[in-house]
mmCIF file of C-alpha atoms in Angstrom:
data_model
loop_
_atom_site.group_PDB
_atom_site.id
_atom_site.type_symbol
_atom_site.label_atom_id
_atom_site.label_comp_id
_atom_site.label_asym_id
_atom_site.label_seq_id
_atom_site.Cartn_x
_atom_site.Cartn_y
_atom_site.Cartn_z
ATOM 1 C CA UNK Q 1 25.335 -31.107 2.941
ATOM 2 C CA UNK Q 2 27.120 -28.757 5.166
ATOM 3 C CA UNK Q 3 26.129 -25.299 6.350
ATOM 4 C CA UNK Q 4 28.100 -21.983 6.251
ATOM 5 C CA UNK Q 5 27.293 -19.164 8.360
ATOM 6 C CA UNK Q 6 26.363 -15.801 6.824
ATOM 7 C CA UNK Q 7 26.549 -12.644 8.410
ATOM 8 C CA UNK Q 8 29.206 -13.411 11.154
ATOM 9 C CA UNK Q 9 32.991 -12.299 10.997
ATOM 10 C CA UNK Q 10 33.952 -15.114 13.101
ATOM 11 C CA UNK Q 11 33.514 -18.718 12.327
ATOM 12 C CA UNK Q 12 34.097 -21.354 15.220
ATOM 13 C CA UNK Q 13 35.683 -24.481 15.000
ATOM 14 C CA UNK Q 14 33.328 -27.316 13.522
ATOM 15 C CA UNK Q 15 31.467 -29.574 15.747
ATOM 16 C CA UNK Q 16 28.444 -31.720 15.819
ATOM 17 C CA UNK Q 17 28.323 -33.365 12.509
ATOM 18 C CA UNK Q 18 30.617 -30.879 10.696
ATOM 19 C CA UNK Q 19 28.301 -27.834 10.879
ATOM 20 C CA UNK Q 20 29.821 -24.278 11.586
ATOM 21 C CA UNK Q 21 28.188 -22.464 14.343
ATOM 22 C CA UNK Q 22 28.097 -19.055 15.506
ATOM 23 C CA UNK Q 23 27.155 -17.605 18.989
ATOM 24 C CA UNK Q 24 24.831 -14.785 17.572
ATOM 25 C CA UNK Q 25 22.193 -16.848 15.811
ATOM 26 C CA UNK Q 26 23.159 -16.071 12.491
ATOM 27 C CA UNK Q 27 21.570 -16.721 9.135
ATOM 28 C CA UNK Q 28 22.686 -20.099 7.788
ATOM 29 C CA UNK Q 29 23.305 -20.654 3.895
ATOM 30 C CA UNK Q 30 23.374 -24.441 3.003
ATOM 31 C CA UNK Q 31 25.892 -25.579 0.401
ATOM 32 C CA UNK Q 32 26.064 -28.663 -1.596
ATOM 33 C CA UNK Q 33 28.977 -30.979 -0.679
ATOM 34 C CA UNK Q 34 29.980 -31.287 -4.336
ATOM 35 C CA UNK Q 35 30.824 -27.833 -4.222
ATOM 36 C CA UNK Q 36 34.642 -27.538 -2.591
ATOM 37 C CA UNK Q 37 36.266 -24.549 -1.370
ATOM 38 C CA UNK Q 38 37.527 -23.140 1.695
ATOM 39 C CA UNK Q 39 35.328 -21.800 4.359
ATOM 40 C CA UNK Q 40 36.227 -18.224 3.547
ATOM 41 C CA UNK Q 41 35.578 -18.427 -0.040
ATOM 42 C CA UNK Q 42 32.093 -20.105 0.614
ATOM 43 C CA UNK Q 43 31.197 -17.317 2.965
ATOM 44 C CA UNK Q 44 32.297 -14.695 0.645
ATOM 45 C CA UNK Q 45 30.304 -16.156 -2.192
ATOM 46 C CA UNK Q 46 27.194 -16.572 0.021
ATOM 47 C CA UNK Q 47 27.511 -12.917 1.330
ATOM 48 C CA UNK Q 48 27.792 -11.450 -2.267
ATOM 49 C CA UNK Q 49 24.478 -13.363 -3.196
ATOM 50 C CA UNK Q 50 22.792 -11.941 -0.060
ATOM 51 C CA UNK Q 51 23.956 -8.452 -1.169
ATOM 52 C CA UNK Q 52 22.660 -8.505 -4.739
ATOM 53 C CA UNK Q 53 19.393 -9.918 -3.831
ATOM 54 C CA UNK Q 54 19.071 -6.991 -1.183
ATOM 55 C CA UNK Q 55 19.970 -4.327 -4.011
ATOM 56 C CA UNK Q 56 17.430 -5.920 -6.344
ATOM 57 C CA UNK Q 57 14.774 -5.660 -3.855
ATOM 58 C CA UNK Q 58 15.802 -1.925 -2.941
ATOM 59 C CA UNK Q 59 15.770 -1.087 -6.852
ATOM 60 C CA UNK Q 60 12.166 -2.514 -7.069
ATOM 61 C CA UNK Q 61 10.922 -0.719 -4.052
ATOM 62 C CA UNK Q 62 12.497 2.404 -5.516
ATOM 63 C CA UNK Q 63 10.717 2.054 -8.892
ATOM 64 C CA UNK Q 64 7.500 1.495 -7.460
ATOM 65 C CA UNK Q 65 7.431 4.331 -5.068
ATOM 66 C CA UNK Q 66 8.578 6.696 -7.911
ATOM 67 C CA UNK Q 67 6.059 5.314 -10.374
ATOM 68 C CA UNK Q 68 3.506 8.202 -11.351
ATOM 69 C CA UNK Q 69 0.015 7.487 -9.919
ATOM 70 C CA UNK Q 70 -2.751 6.528 -12.586
ATOM 71 C CA UNK Q 71 -5.749 8.326 -12.819
ATOM 72 C CA UNK Q 72 -4.554 11.007 -10.495
ATOM 73 C CA UNK Q 73 -7.263 13.965 -10.154
ATOM 74 C CA UNK Q 74 -6.243 17.596 -9.912
ATOM 75 C CA UNK Q 75 -8.455 20.239 -8.563
ATOM 76 C CA UNK Q 76 -7.880 23.910 -9.577
ATOM 77 C CA UNK Q 77 -9.570 27.112 -9.928
ATOM 78 C CA UNK Q 78 -11.971 27.615 -12.907
ATOM 79 C CA UNK Q 79 -10.829 30.374 -15.378
ATOM 80 C CA UNK Q 80 -12.703 31.588 -18.362
ATOM 81 C CA UNK Q 81 -10.972 29.314 -20.809
ATOM 82 C CA UNK Q 82 -12.853 26.476 -18.827
ATOM 83 C CA UNK Q 83 -16.177 27.726 -19.821
ATOM 84 C CA UNK Q 84 -17.104 25.015 -22.293
ATOM 85 C CA UNK Q 85 -15.941 22.356 -20.095
ATOM 86 C CA UNK Q 86 -17.867 23.331 -17.036
ATOM 87 C CA UNK Q 87 -20.916 24.162 -19.172
ATOM 88 C CA UNK Q 88 -20.994 20.629 -20.531
ATOM 89 C CA UNK Q 89 -20.557 19.234 -16.830
ATOM 90 C CA UNK Q 90 -23.272 21.424 -15.513
ATOM 91 C CA UNK Q 91 -25.732 20.242 -18.343
ATOM 92 C CA UNK Q 92 -26.932 17.660 -16.112
ATOM 93 C CA UNK Q 93 -28.517 20.243 -13.938
ATOM 94 C CA UNK Q 94 -29.894 22.227 -16.773
ATOM 95 C CA UNK Q 95 -29.709 25.241 -14.699
ATOM 96 C CA UNK Q 96 -27.114 27.168 -16.475
ATOM 97 C CA UNK Q 97 -26.803 29.001 -19.649
ATOM 98 C CA UNK Q 98 -23.614 30.306 -21.219
ATOM 99 C CA UNK Q 99 -24.169 33.924 -20.237
ATOM 100 C CA UNK Q 100 -25.237 33.134 -16.733
ATOM 101 C CA UNK Q 101 -22.149 30.999 -16.122
ATOM 102 C CA UNK Q 102 -19.767 33.522 -17.638
ATOM 103 C CA UNK Q 103 -21.402 36.181 -15.560
ATOM 104 C CA UNK Q 104 -21.264 34.360 -12.380
ATOM 105 C CA UNK Q 105 -17.549 33.258 -12.617
ATOM 106 C CA UNK Q 106 -16.753 37.167 -13.180
ATOM 107 C CA UNK Q 107 -18.239 37.900 -9.777
ATOM 108 C CA UNK Q 108 -15.807 38.425 -6.885
ATOM 109 C CA UNK Q 109 -17.853 36.243 -4.652
ATOM 110 C CA UNK Q 110 -17.935 33.218 -6.684
ATOM 111 C CA UNK Q 111 -15.876 30.283 -5.932
ATOM 112 C CA UNK Q 112 -15.543 27.663 -8.885
ATOM 113 C CA UNK Q 113 -13.243 24.705 -8.838
ATOM 114 C CA UNK Q 114 -12.530 22.270 -11.660
ATOM 115 C CA UNK Q 115 -11.300 18.783 -11.293
ATOM 116 C CA UNK Q 116 -9.247 17.263 -14.005
ATOM 117 C CA UNK Q 117 -7.764 13.791 -14.966
ATOM 118 C CA UNK Q 118 -5.020 14.728 -17.401
ATOM 119 C CA UNK Q 119 -6.624 16.822 -20.113
ATOM 120 C CA UNK Q 120 -10.158 15.506 -19.227
ATOM 121 C CA UNK Q 121 -12.650 17.739 -17.060
ATOM 122 C CA UNK Q 122 -14.335 15.211 -14.639
ATOM 123 C CA UNK Q 123 -16.018 17.410 -12.114
ATOM 124 C CA UNK Q 124 -16.792 20.900 -11.064
ATOM 125 C CA UNK Q 125 -18.096 22.810 -8.015
ATOM 126 C CA UNK Q 126 -19.722 26.457 -7.827
ATOM 127 C CA UNK Q 127 -20.474 28.258 -4.776
ATOM 128 C CA UNK Q 128 -21.150 31.906 -3.506
ATOM 129 C CA UNK Q 129 -19.271 33.452 -0.483
ATOM 130 C CA UNK Q 130 -21.498 36.040 0.840
ATOM 131 C CA UNK Q 131 -20.143 37.797 3.961
ATOM 132 C CA UNK Q 132 -19.402 34.694 6.280
ATOM 133 C CA UNK Q 133 -21.627 32.219 4.511
ATOM 134 C CA UNK Q 134 -20.854 29.835 1.757
ATOM 135 C CA UNK Q 135 -23.758 28.814 -0.619
ATOM 136 C CA UNK Q 136 -22.756 25.823 -2.525
ATOM 137 C CA UNK Q 137 -24.750 26.169 -5.746
ATOM 138 C CA UNK Q 138 -23.742 22.802 -7.620
ATOM 139 C CA UNK Q 139 -21.486 19.831 -7.289
ATOM 140 C CA UNK Q 140 -21.133 17.820 -10.438
ATOM 141 C CA UNK Q 141 -19.041 14.768 -11.229
ATOM 142 C CA UNK Q 142 -19.172 13.187 -14.779
ATOM 143 C CA UNK Q 143 -21.077 9.960 -14.709
ATOM 144 C CA UNK Q 144 -18.113 7.811 -15.966
ATOM 145 C CA UNK Q 145 -15.843 8.994 -13.266
ATOM 146 C CA UNK Q 146 -18.148 8.998 -10.379
ATOM 147 C CA UNK Q 147 -17.256 6.999 -6.746
ATOM 148 C CA UNK Q 148 -13.622 7.856 -7.322
ATOM 149 C CA UNK Q 149 -13.712 10.484 -4.417
ATOM 150 C CA UNK Q 150 -13.800 13.555 -7.015
ATOM 151 C CA UNK Q 151 -16.872 15.120 -5.377
ATOM 152 C CA UNK Q 152 -15.142 14.804 -2.046
ATOM 153 C CA UNK Q 153 -12.182 16.250 -3.151
ATOM 154 C CA UNK Q 154 -13.893 19.145 -4.723
ATOM 155 C CA UNK Q 155 -15.900 19.836 -1.518
ATOM 156 C CA UNK Q 156 -12.770 19.544 0.699
ATOM 157 C CA UNK Q 157 -10.817 22.181 -1.246
ATOM 158 C CA UNK Q 158 -13.722 24.376 -1.587
ATOM 159 C CA UNK Q 159 -14.314 24.454 2.222
ATOM 160 C CA UNK Q 160 -10.500 25.031 2.907
ATOM 161 C CA UNK Q 161 -10.704 28.150 0.494
ATOM 162 C CA UNK Q 162 -13.779 29.461 2.037
ATOM 163 C CA UNK Q 163 -12.468 29.168 5.591
ATOM 164 C CA UNK Q 164 -9.287 30.947 4.798
ATOM 165 C CA UNK Q 165 -11.655 33.898 3.499
ATOM 166 C CA UNK Q 166 -13.409 34.090 6.665
ATOM 167 C CA UNK Q 167 -16.280 31.697 6.122
ATOM 168 C CA UNK Q 168 -18.245 30.536 9.325
ATOM 169 C CA UNK Q 169 -21.234 28.377 7.738
ATOM 170 C CA UNK Q 170 -21.687 26.333 4.501
ATOM 171 C CA UNK Q 171 -24.959 25.449 3.069
ATOM 172 C CA UNK Q 172 -26.338 23.697 0.303
ATOM 173 C CA UNK Q 173 -29.543 21.871 -1.223
ATOM 174 C CA UNK Q 174 -29.828 18.381 -2.324
ATOM 175 C CA UNK Q 175 -32.522 16.058 -3.597
ATOM 176 C CA UNK Q 176 -33.900 13.783 -0.848
ATOM 177 C CA UNK Q 177 -33.830 11.145 -3.350
ATOM 178 C CA UNK Q 178 -30.196 11.341 -3.971
ATOM 179 C CA UNK Q 179 -28.936 9.016 -1.376
ATOM 180 C CA UNK Q 180 -25.297 9.117 -2.605
ATOM 181 C CA UNK Q 181 -24.951 12.794 -2.601
ATOM 182 C CA UNK Q 182 -26.819 13.013 0.847
ATOM 183 C CA UNK Q 183 -24.499 10.392 2.306
ATOM 184 C CA UNK Q 184 -21.214 12.317 1.226
ATOM 185 C CA UNK Q 185 -22.315 15.587 2.545
ATOM 186 C CA UNK Q 186 -23.102 13.733 5.938
ATOM 187 C CA UNK Q 187 -19.530 12.239 5.821
ATOM 188 C CA UNK Q 188 -18.103 15.651 5.677
ATOM 189 C CA UNK Q 189 -20.203 17.088 8.555
ATOM 190 C CA UNK Q 190 -23.247 18.574 6.904
ATOM 191 C CA UNK Q 191 -26.615 18.127 8.746
ATOM 192 C CA UNK Q 192 -30.029 18.447 7.577
ATOM 193 C CA UNK Q 193 -31.888 21.483 8.830
ATOM 194 C CA UNK Q 194 -34.917 21.992 6.773
ATOM 195 C CA UNK Q 195 -37.119 20.060 4.172
ATOM 196 C CA UNK Q 196 -38.538 21.878 1.243
ATOM 197 C CA UNK Q 197 -41.378 20.140 -0.564
ATOM 198 C CA UNK Q 198 -41.662 19.610 -4.160
ATOM 199 C CA UNK Q 199 -38.704 21.862 -4.448
ATOM 200 C CA UNK Q 200 -37.129 20.519 -7.910
ATOM 201 C CA UNK Q 201 -38.882 20.416 -11.462
ATOM 202 C CA UNK Q 202 -39.510 16.734 -11.111
ATOM 203 C CA UNK Q 203 -41.524 17.200 -7.899
ATOM 204 C CA UNK Q 204 -38.911 15.758 -5.698
ATOM 205 C CA UNK Q 205 -38.111 17.121 -2.154
ATOM 206 C CA UNK Q 206 -35.010 19.199 -1.227
ATOM 207 C CA UNK Q 207 -32.903 18.926 1.956
ATOM 208 C CA UNK Q 208 -31.479 22.002 3.176
ATOM 209 C CA UNK Q 209 -28.272 21.042 5.048
ATOM 210 C CA UNK Q 210 -25.384 23.067 6.644
ATOM 211 C CA UNK Q 211 -22.060 22.804 8.443
ATOM 212 C CA UNK Q 212 -19.880 25.135 10.488
ATOM 213 C CA UNK Q 213 -16.600 25.687 8.798
#
């Protein structure tokens, strides 16, 4: 077995058991003794092999970087064409009828966002911006799409839009028993300021939380 230096333009005279050496600590490619050829030919073959491997690796990385992300969520403004989808999502809270929702969406102080995954509506958020205060009315994520960051994405977009329109304070109410929602709001900087006893129909208490925007 002999060794051919790869990555150097200058090969030194052989020494020490017939190995080729380079002063710059080059990469060494081993060649079988059955393969014959001049050092220049062996060097060119090894160099070409390394170039092909590098090109294949670069192509794979490029394909990986440009591949579309699966299950990407899009957050956009709600339109009247989205009424049915939003009403279906809000059915969990049973607090909205179709006329009420349509009237609310037509108000200038209403902020409403819809999260979609492809053609599927997976979450929505409704709020009122009154003067410099944002009142978050409902945050809903479809049960099969929870724990995917959709609620957080909706809240972040909403808070950014409210801030651009001069909002200084955001407020919301959440069931004390809804630990996941309470934790999410706390992660975004909301703090509990009041407890409302037996606020919901099922008798559970409500936490009033707010956040400076």
